Short mmCIF file of C-alpha atoms and ligand atoms in Angstrom, two decimals:
data_model
loop_
_atom_site.label_atom_id
_atom_site.label_comp_id
_atom_site.label_asym_id
_atom_site.label_seq_id
_atom_site.Cartn_x
_atom_site.Cartn_y
_atom_site.Cartn_z
CA MET A 1 -6.31 -33.53 21.17
CA LYS A 2 -3.82 -30.75 21.76
CA PHE A 3 -2.02 -28.92 18.93
CA GLU A 4 1.18 -31.02 19.04
CA THR A 5 -0.74 -34.30 19.09
CA LYS A 6 -2.99 -33.32 16.18
CA ALA A 7 0.06 -32.25 14.15
CA ILE A 8 1.57 -35.69 14.66
CA ARG A 9 -1.34 -38.12 14.90
CA ILE A 10 -3.66 -36.99 12.10
CA GLN A 11 -2.60 -39.10 9.13
CA SER A 12 -4.05 -40.93 6.15
CA ASP A 13 -5.40 -44.44 6.70
CA ARG A 14 -2.75 -47.12 6.95
CA THR A 15 -2.39 -49.32 3.84
CA SER A 16 -2.26 -53.13 3.99
CA GLN A 17 1.55 -52.80 4.39
CA GLN A 18 1.00 -51.57 7.97
CA GLU A 19 3.50 -48.74 7.57
CA HIS A 20 3.99 -46.53 10.65
CA SER A 21 4.92 -43.35 8.76
CA THR A 22 2.58 -42.41 5.92
CA PRO A 23 3.80 -43.14 2.38
CA ILE A 24 3.78 -40.64 -0.52
CA TYR A 25 1.11 -41.12 -3.19
CA PRO A 26 2.76 -39.92 -6.42
CA THR A 27 -0.02 -40.87 -8.82
CA SER A 28 -1.84 -38.62 -11.27
CA SER A 29 -5.05 -40.66 -11.25
CA PHE A 30 -6.91 -43.42 -9.39
CA VAL A 31 -8.57 -46.61 -10.69
CA PHE A 32 -12.12 -47.89 -10.24
CA GLU A 33 -13.48 -51.39 -9.79
CA SER A 34 -16.36 -50.99 -12.19
CA ALA A 35 -18.04 -48.64 -14.61
CA GLU A 36 -20.80 -48.11 -12.02
CA GLN A 37 -18.36 -47.13 -9.27
CA MET A 38 -16.54 -44.80 -11.64
CA ALA A 39 -19.81 -43.12 -12.57
CA GLU A 40 -20.80 -42.73 -8.92
CA VAL A 41 -17.48 -41.15 -7.90
CA PHE A 42 -17.56 -38.83 -10.92
CA GLY A 43 -21.16 -37.94 -10.10
CA GLY A 44 -20.26 -37.10 -6.51
CA GLU A 45 -22.56 -39.81 -5.05
CA MET A 46 -19.61 -41.73 -3.69
CA GLU A 47 -16.44 -40.31 -2.10
CA GLY A 48 -13.21 -41.18 -3.81
CA ASN A 49 -10.13 -39.88 -5.55
CA ILE A 50 -10.34 -39.33 -9.30
CA TYR A 51 -7.37 -37.27 -10.40
CA SER A 52 -4.60 -35.58 -8.39
CA ARG A 53 -5.46 -32.11 -9.67
CA PHE A 54 -8.65 -32.56 -7.58
CA THR A 55 -7.63 -34.69 -4.60
CA ASN A 56 -4.73 -36.89 -3.55
CA PRO A 57 -4.22 -38.74 -0.23
CA SER A 58 -0.86 -37.05 0.52
CA VAL A 59 -2.36 -33.63 -0.16
CA ARG A 60 -5.51 -34.45 1.81
CA GLU A 61 -3.49 -35.44 4.88
CA PHE A 62 -1.75 -32.05 4.84
CA GLU A 63 -5.07 -30.22 4.36
CA LEU A 64 -6.79 -32.06 7.22
CA LYS A 65 -3.89 -31.30 9.54
CA ILE A 66 -3.92 -27.60 8.67
CA ALA A 67 -7.68 -27.45 9.22
CA ALA A 68 -7.26 -29.14 12.61
CA LEU A 69 -4.45 -26.78 13.61
CA GLU A 70 -6.21 -23.61 12.40
CA GLU A 71 -9.43 -24.96 13.97
CA THR A 72 -11.37 -24.43 10.74
CA GLU A 73 -13.79 -26.90 9.17
CA ASP A 74 -11.60 -27.59 6.15
CA ALA A 75 -8.57 -26.49 4.11
CA ILE A 76 -7.35 -26.71 0.52
CA ALA A 77 -3.67 -26.89 -0.43
CA THR A 78 -2.07 -25.15 -3.41
CA ALA A 79 1.29 -25.18 -5.20
CA SER A 80 2.64 -22.05 -3.47
CA GLY A 81 1.65 -19.30 -1.07
CA MET A 82 0.93 -16.97 -3.99
CA SER A 83 -1.44 -19.44 -5.64
CA ALA A 84 -3.22 -19.82 -2.28
CA ILE A 85 -3.64 -16.03 -2.09
CA PHE A 86 -4.70 -15.75 -5.73
CA ALA A 87 -7.24 -18.58 -5.31
CA SER A 88 -8.58 -17.02 -2.09
CA LEU A 89 -9.27 -13.79 -3.99
CA VAL A 90 -10.62 -14.94 -7.34
CA ALA A 91 -12.86 -17.63 -5.84
CA PHE A 92 -14.88 -14.84 -4.18
CA LEU A 93 -14.36 -11.69 -6.25
CA LYS A 94 -15.73 -11.09 -9.72
CA VAL A 95 -15.89 -8.22 -12.18
CA GLY A 96 -17.38 -5.15 -10.51
CA ASP A 97 -16.40 -6.18 -6.97
CA HIS A 98 -14.19 -4.13 -4.69
CA LEU A 99 -11.44 -5.37 -2.36
CA LEU A 100 -9.95 -3.55 0.62
CA ILE A 101 -6.37 -4.62 1.17
CA SER A 102 -3.65 -3.62 3.61
CA ARG A 103 -0.72 -1.93 1.92
CA ALA A 104 1.57 -3.83 4.27
CA VAL A 105 1.29 -7.14 2.42
CA PHE A 106 3.83 -9.45 0.79
CA GLY A 107 5.44 -7.93 -2.34
CA SER A 108 3.82 -10.30 -4.84
CA THR A 109 0.39 -9.84 -3.23
CA TYR A 110 0.85 -6.10 -3.64
CA LYS A 111 1.83 -6.49 -7.30
CA MET A 112 -1.05 -8.87 -8.02
CA MET A 113 -3.50 -5.97 -7.58
CA ASP A 114 -2.41 -3.74 -10.49
CA ASN A 115 -0.97 -6.50 -12.65
CA TYR A 116 -3.94 -8.88 -12.63
CA LEU A 117 -6.96 -8.08 -10.47
CA THR A 118 -7.74 -4.77 -12.14
CA GLY A 119 -7.52 -6.56 -15.50
CA PHE A 120 -10.30 -8.86 -14.27
CA GLY A 121 -12.42 -5.82 -13.46
CA ILE A 122 -11.89 -6.11 -9.70
CA GLU A 123 -11.31 -2.78 -7.96
CA TYR A 124 -9.16 -2.42 -4.87
CA THR A 125 -8.21 0.20 -2.30
CA PHE A 126 -5.09 0.01 -0.17
CA ILE A 127 -5.35 0.66 3.54
CA SER A 128 -2.22 2.22 4.95
CA PRO A 129 -0.98 0.52 8.14
CA SER A 130 -0.94 3.93 9.83
CA GLN A 131 -4.62 4.54 9.04
CA ASP A 132 -6.67 4.09 12.20
CA ILE A 133 -9.53 1.56 11.96
CA ASP A 134 -11.93 4.27 13.14
CA ASN A 135 -11.41 5.92 9.74
CA TRP A 136 -11.93 2.84 7.60
CA ASP A 137 -15.71 3.24 7.17
CA GLU A 138 -15.26 5.82 4.42
CA LEU A 139 -13.25 3.31 2.35
CA VAL A 140 -16.17 0.88 2.09
CA LYS A 141 -18.16 1.03 -1.17
CA PRO A 142 -21.46 -0.66 -1.99
CA ASN A 143 -19.52 -3.26 -4.02
CA THR A 144 -16.85 -4.00 -1.35
CA LYS A 145 -16.74 -7.75 -0.69
CA MET A 146 -13.53 -8.56 1.13
CA LEU A 147 -10.80 -7.23 3.42
CA PHE A 148 -7.33 -8.76 3.08
CA ILE A 149 -4.65 -8.25 5.74
CA GLU A 150 -1.33 -9.76 6.74
CA THR A 151 -0.36 -9.86 10.41
CA PRO A 152 2.47 -9.67 11.41
CA SER A 153 3.39 -8.11 8.08
CA ASN A 154 6.45 -8.93 5.99
CA PRO A 155 8.90 -7.25 6.56
CA GLY A 156 7.49 -4.31 8.59
CA LEU A 157 6.14 -6.53 11.42
CA PHE A 158 3.04 -4.35 11.61
CA ILE A 159 0.30 -6.00 13.66
CA TYR A 160 -3.43 -5.64 13.04
CA ASP A 161 -5.85 -6.14 15.93
CA LEU A 162 -7.64 -9.27 14.64
CA GLU A 163 -10.54 -8.94 17.07
CA LYS A 164 -11.22 -5.30 16.12
CA VAL A 165 -10.68 -5.82 12.40
CA SER A 166 -12.96 -8.84 12.42
CA LYS A 167 -15.77 -6.98 14.22
CA TRP A 168 -15.41 -4.16 11.72
CA SER A 169 -15.55 -6.56 8.73
CA LYS A 170 -18.66 -8.24 10.12
CA LYS A 171 -20.35 -4.86 10.54
CA HIS A 172 -19.80 -4.21 6.82
CA GLU A 173 -20.52 -7.82 5.79
CA LEU A 174 -17.05 -8.27 4.30
CA LEU A 175 -15.15 -11.53 4.14
CA LEU A 176 -12.01 -11.21 6.27
CA ASN A 177 -9.00 -12.88 4.63
CA VAL A 178 -5.82 -13.13 6.76
CA ASP A 179 -2.32 -14.08 5.62
CA ASN A 180 -1.12 -15.97 8.72
CA CYS A 181 2.26 -16.93 7.26
CA PHE A 182 4.52 -15.20 9.81
CA ALA A 183 2.70 -16.51 12.88
CA THR A 184 1.71 -20.04 11.75
CA PRO A 185 -1.33 -21.64 13.46
CA TYR A 186 0.91 -22.48 16.43
CA LEU A 187 1.27 -18.82 17.46
CA GLN A 188 -1.97 -17.31 16.17
CA ARG A 189 -5.35 -18.65 15.06
CA PRO A 190 -7.21 -15.90 13.17
CA LYS A 191 -10.39 -18.02 13.06
CA TYR A 192 -10.68 -17.62 16.84
CA PHE A 193 -11.01 -13.84 16.37
CA GLY A 194 -13.51 -14.20 13.51
CA ALA A 195 -11.47 -14.41 10.27
CA ASP A 196 -13.33 -16.14 7.42
CA ILE A 197 -10.38 -17.11 5.24
CA ILE A 198 -6.84 -17.93 6.40
CA VAL A 199 -4.03 -18.22 3.85
CA HIS A 200 -0.48 -19.46 4.24
CA SER A 201 2.70 -19.72 2.33
CA ALA A 202 3.62 -23.20 3.58
CA THR A 203 7.04 -22.59 2.01
CA LYS A 204 8.11 -20.68 5.09
CA PHE A 205 7.82 -21.92 8.70
CA ILE A 206 5.47 -24.78 7.81
CA ASP A 207 8.14 -26.45 5.66
CA GLY A 208 10.70 -24.94 7.99
CA GLN A 209 13.75 -26.29 6.22
CA GLY A 210 13.78 -24.39 2.94
CA ARG A 211 12.92 -27.36 0.72
CA VAL A 212 9.56 -27.05 -1.04
CA LEU A 213 6.96 -24.49 -2.11
CA GLY A 214 3.39 -24.85 -0.97
CA GLY A 215 0.33 -22.92 0.11
CA VAL A 216 -2.97 -23.50 1.85
CA VAL A 217 -6.34 -21.80 2.33
CA ALA A 218 -8.35 -22.66 5.47
CA GLY A 219 -11.93 -21.78 6.40
CA SER A 220 -15.47 -23.09 6.69
CA LYS A 221 -16.66 -25.93 4.44
CA GLU A 222 -18.49 -23.39 2.31
CA ILE A 223 -15.40 -21.21 1.86
CA VAL A 224 -13.08 -24.13 1.11
CA GLU A 225 -15.53 -25.63 -1.37
CA LYS A 226 -15.38 -22.45 -3.45
CA VAL A 227 -11.58 -22.34 -3.40
CA PHE A 228 -11.45 -26.08 -4.14
CA ALA A 229 -13.62 -25.56 -7.24
CA PHE A 230 -11.14 -22.95 -8.46
CA VAL A 231 -8.08 -25.13 -7.75
CA ARG A 232 -9.73 -28.17 -9.36
CA ASN A 233 -10.51 -26.24 -12.54
CA ALA A 234 -7.61 -23.80 -12.79
CA GLY A 235 -4.99 -26.29 -11.58
CA PRO A 236 -2.62 -24.70 -9.02
CA SER A 237 -2.70 -28.00 -7.10
CA LEU A 238 -0.04 -29.05 -4.61
CA SER A 239 2.15 -31.98 -5.66
CA PRO A 240 1.92 -35.16 -3.53
CA PHE A 241 5.66 -35.04 -2.85
CA ASN A 242 5.52 -31.46 -1.54
CA ALA A 243 2.41 -32.30 0.49
CA TRP A 244 4.18 -35.26 2.09
CA ILE A 245 7.16 -33.05 3.03
CA LEU A 246 4.83 -30.38 4.45
CA SER A 247 2.74 -32.86 6.39
CA LYS A 248 5.89 -34.36 7.95
CA SER A 249 7.08 -30.83 8.74
CA LEU A 250 3.91 -30.11 10.70
CA GLU A 251 4.88 -32.90 13.12
CA THR A 252 7.71 -30.68 14.39
CA LEU A 253 6.10 -27.25 13.90
CA ALA A 254 5.47 -26.66 17.62
CA VAL A 255 8.98 -27.53 18.81
CA ARG A 256 10.56 -25.63 15.95
CA MET A 257 8.46 -22.52 16.54
CA ASP A 258 9.27 -22.59 20.26
CA ARG A 259 12.97 -22.45 19.42
CA HIS A 260 12.60 -19.90 16.59
CA CYS A 261 10.76 -17.62 19.01
CA GLU A 262 13.14 -18.16 21.91
CA ASN A 263 16.17 -17.41 19.70
CA ALA A 264 14.45 -14.41 18.09
CA LEU A 265 13.53 -12.81 21.42
CA LYS A 266 17.04 -13.31 22.79
CA LEU A 267 18.54 -11.77 19.65
CA ALA A 268 16.11 -8.83 19.66
CA GLU A 269 16.91 -8.06 23.31
CA LYS A 270 20.64 -8.32 22.72
CA LEU A 271 20.58 -5.96 19.71
CA GLN A 272 18.45 -3.31 21.42
CA ALA A 273 21.34 -1.46 23.02
CA HIS A 274 23.76 -1.78 20.08
CA PRO A 275 25.38 1.58 19.17
CA LYS A 276 25.14 0.94 15.39
CA ILE A 277 21.41 0.24 15.51
CA ASN A 278 18.65 2.86 15.63
CA LYS A 279 15.78 0.55 16.42
CA VAL A 280 15.01 -3.16 16.79
CA ASN A 281 11.54 -4.42 15.81
CA TYR A 282 10.07 -7.55 17.33
CA PRO A 283 6.38 -8.03 18.24
CA PHE A 284 7.19 -9.16 21.80
CA LEU A 285 9.53 -6.25 22.64
CA LYS A 286 7.74 -3.75 24.90
CA ASP A 287 8.53 -0.84 22.59
CA HIS A 288 6.91 -2.45 19.53
CA PRO A 289 4.08 -0.05 18.55
CA GLN A 290 1.49 -2.87 18.69
CA TYR A 291 3.07 -4.81 21.58
CA LEU A 292 -0.20 -5.13 23.52
CA ILE A 293 -2.11 -6.36 20.47
CA ALA A 294 0.65 -8.87 19.72
CA LYS A 295 0.46 -10.12 23.32
CA LYS A 296 -3.31 -10.47 23.06
CA GLN A 297 -3.45 -12.48 19.84
CA MET A 298 -0.10 -14.28 19.54
CA SER A 299 1.29 -16.82 22.00
CA GLN A 300 4.90 -15.84 21.14
CA GLY A 301 6.56 -13.17 19.00
CA GLY A 302 7.55 -15.27 15.97
CA GLY A 303 10.85 -15.95 14.25
CA ILE A 304 11.48 -12.67 12.45
CA VAL A 305 13.47 -9.76 13.89
CA THR A 306 14.22 -6.58 11.98
CA PHE A 307 16.51 -3.70 12.85
CA GLU A 308 17.42 -0.35 11.42
CA LEU A 309 21.11 0.26 10.90
CA LYS A 310 22.51 3.74 11.31
CA GLY A 311 24.14 4.55 7.98
CA GLY A 312 21.34 3.53 5.61
CA ILE A 313 21.78 1.63 2.34
CA ASP A 314 25.55 1.53 2.54
CA ALA A 315 25.58 0.12 6.07
CA GLY A 316 22.97 -2.48 5.01
CA ARG A 317 25.19 -3.73 2.17
CA LYS A 318 28.26 -3.86 4.39
CA PHE A 319 26.35 -5.71 7.08
CA LEU A 320 25.33 -8.45 4.63
CA ASN A 321 28.82 -8.71 3.15
CA ASN A 322 30.43 -9.09 6.58
CA LEU A 323 28.31 -12.07 7.58
CA LYS A 324 30.08 -15.44 7.77
CA LEU A 325 27.45 -17.88 9.05
CA LEU A 326 24.09 -16.34 8.13
CA SER A 327 22.71 -17.00 4.63
CA LEU A 328 21.88 -14.25 2.15
CA THR A 329 18.76 -15.63 0.49
CA ALA A 330 15.17 -14.71 -0.31
CA ASN A 331 13.47 -17.33 1.85
CA LEU A 332 12.47 -17.12 5.51
CA GLY A 333 11.28 -19.52 8.19
CA ASP A 334 14.20 -21.88 7.59
CA SER A 335 16.21 -23.83 10.17
CA ARG A 336 19.17 -21.75 8.93
CA THR A 337 19.29 -18.08 9.95
CA ILE A 338 18.81 -15.74 6.99
CA ALA A 339 19.62 -12.04 6.60
CA SER A 340 18.16 -9.75 3.96
CA HIS A 341 18.13 -6.06 3.09
CA PRO A 342 14.62 -5.24 1.81
CA ALA A 343 15.46 -1.72 0.48
CA THR A 344 17.91 -3.11 -2.11
CA THR A 345 16.18 -6.44 -2.84
CA THR A 346 12.53 -7.41 -2.24
CA HIS A 347 11.32 -3.81 -2.03
CA ALA A 348 13.85 -2.11 -4.33
CA LYS A 349 11.20 -1.31 -6.96
CA LEU A 350 9.05 0.74 -4.56
CA SER A 351 9.58 4.47 -4.19
CA GLU A 352 11.33 5.79 -1.08
CA GLU A 353 7.95 7.12 0.08
CA GLU A 354 6.18 3.79 -0.36
CA ARG A 355 8.96 2.03 1.55
CA HIS A 356 8.68 4.58 4.35
CA GLU A 357 4.96 3.90 4.63
CA LEU A 358 5.69 0.20 5.08
CA GLY A 359 8.35 0.84 7.70
CA ILE A 360 11.20 -0.11 5.37
CA SER A 361 14.00 2.34 6.04
CA PRO A 362 17.18 2.29 3.88
CA GLY A 363 19.13 0.54 6.64
CA LEU A 364 16.47 -2.03 7.56
CA ILE A 365 17.77 -5.58 7.96
CA ARG A 366 15.43 -8.55 8.24
CA ILE A 367 16.66 -11.58 10.14
CA SER A 368 14.76 -14.85 9.92
CA VAL A 369 16.12 -16.38 13.09
CA GLY A 370 16.91 -20.05 12.62
CA LEU A 371 17.48 -23.02 14.86
CA GLU A 372 21.28 -22.86 15.18
CA HIS A 373 22.62 -22.16 18.68
CA ILE A 374 21.72 -18.59 19.61
CA ASP A 375 25.35 -17.85 20.63
CA ASP A 376 26.57 -18.63 17.10
CA ILE A 377 23.79 -16.59 15.50
CA SER A 378 24.42 -13.54 17.64
CA GLU A 379 28.21 -13.85 17.40
CA ASP A 380 28.03 -13.61 13.59
CA ILE A 381 25.67 -10.62 13.75
CA MET A 382 27.82 -8.86 16.36
CA GLN A 383 31.07 -9.30 14.40
CA SER A 384 29.35 -8.05 11.27
CA LEU A 385 28.05 -4.95 13.08
CA THR A 386 31.50 -4.24 14.52
CA ASN A 387 33.04 -4.35 11.04
CA ILE A 388 30.58 -2.00 9.29
C1 LIG B 1 6.50 -15.87 1.03
C2 LIG B 1 5.22 -15.26 1.37
C3 LIG B 1 4.12 -15.40 0.49
C4 LIG B 1 4.24 -16.12 -0.84
O1 LIG B 1 4.44 -17.47 -0.68
P1 LIG B 1 5.18 -18.41 -1.79
O2 LIG B 1 5.11 -19.76 -1.17
O3 LIG B 1 6.56 -17.88 -1.96
O4 LIG B 1 4.38 -18.31 -3.04
C5 LIG B 1 2.93 -14.83 0.89
N1 LIG B 1 2.79 -14.15 2.04
C6 LIG B 1 3.84 -13.99 2.90
C7 LIG B 1 3.64 -13.23 4.16
C8 LIG B 1 5.07 -14.54 2.60
O5 LIG B 1 6.11 -14.37 3.43
#
């Protein structure tokens, strides 16, 4: 089956009610017919649900769909994108291990390193996005176990060459862990290029309507089993309600992403020549520094456009205050277009130097291009620019 069909037609078994659309299974536990059956399911000799911290039909439907769409053997859902990332690290790294991680990762992923991983005795080294892969060998230590990257990165839209990075990781026998949140499996399938672990914040484009938090880790059966053991014991499990929402959302992921990308490209092209803008960043614009890599590994450029306002911090604030239609909010990947100013919000705690390294200039604006009519989206942005 093709992507769109899998996203729609994979669903849990119909109940005796013959419902067409799958129901939600809000139950904390499941009953058994006999003591023997209960013992067999607990002992792992028979398949079956026991307790919703372990498995739940609503959650399983979402996981099976993600695995089908990422073309991995299996997937395990979690309560948020951050718990998916945390689980994908601690299920494989233990005291004395070393992690290589791109510096251009989501803010909370970045903070997780110093705040928690080092406390567990896990070492890490940041790789700067400007550091050429030919110079990465010297960063590998005898105890290095994993490489974690995000591509495209939030909010710098830096793109790693998945094929090259994967070959390099294999050469050093490292697990390659890719945050595929910005692209979604519809635009990019890291497994195809050799990634071992794929993580998502399902809160973003997968939900697509700004309603629920969720996360997922996809990979081989062996990989997912390890993450599942962590989730089952530590408990960052996805709720059946959120799983049901997310599974329904996947049914429309392809059509939504097509429109997000179409609107984003139109907006990026329109803003390019604007006198109040220094530079527009979008993976599918020819002047994006990794345009050719983006073209090779992504089917479209995604739903996020960023641009650098002339006039720095002050211009950024004015731009946000002038907006009438666009929302000022922390989320992205919503049907509603969202504007944010990373230098004064999500990345305010970093030093100017650190922000520079991540491509976050004082006047950088991030637009998560929604599904409203493109004329209304660009009209609001244009009037706001005029009034800075
Ligand atoms: C939002 C985001 C996360 C964290 O996901 P939550 O669902 O908010 O926990 C991780 N990675 C990227 C790239 C994100 O945009």
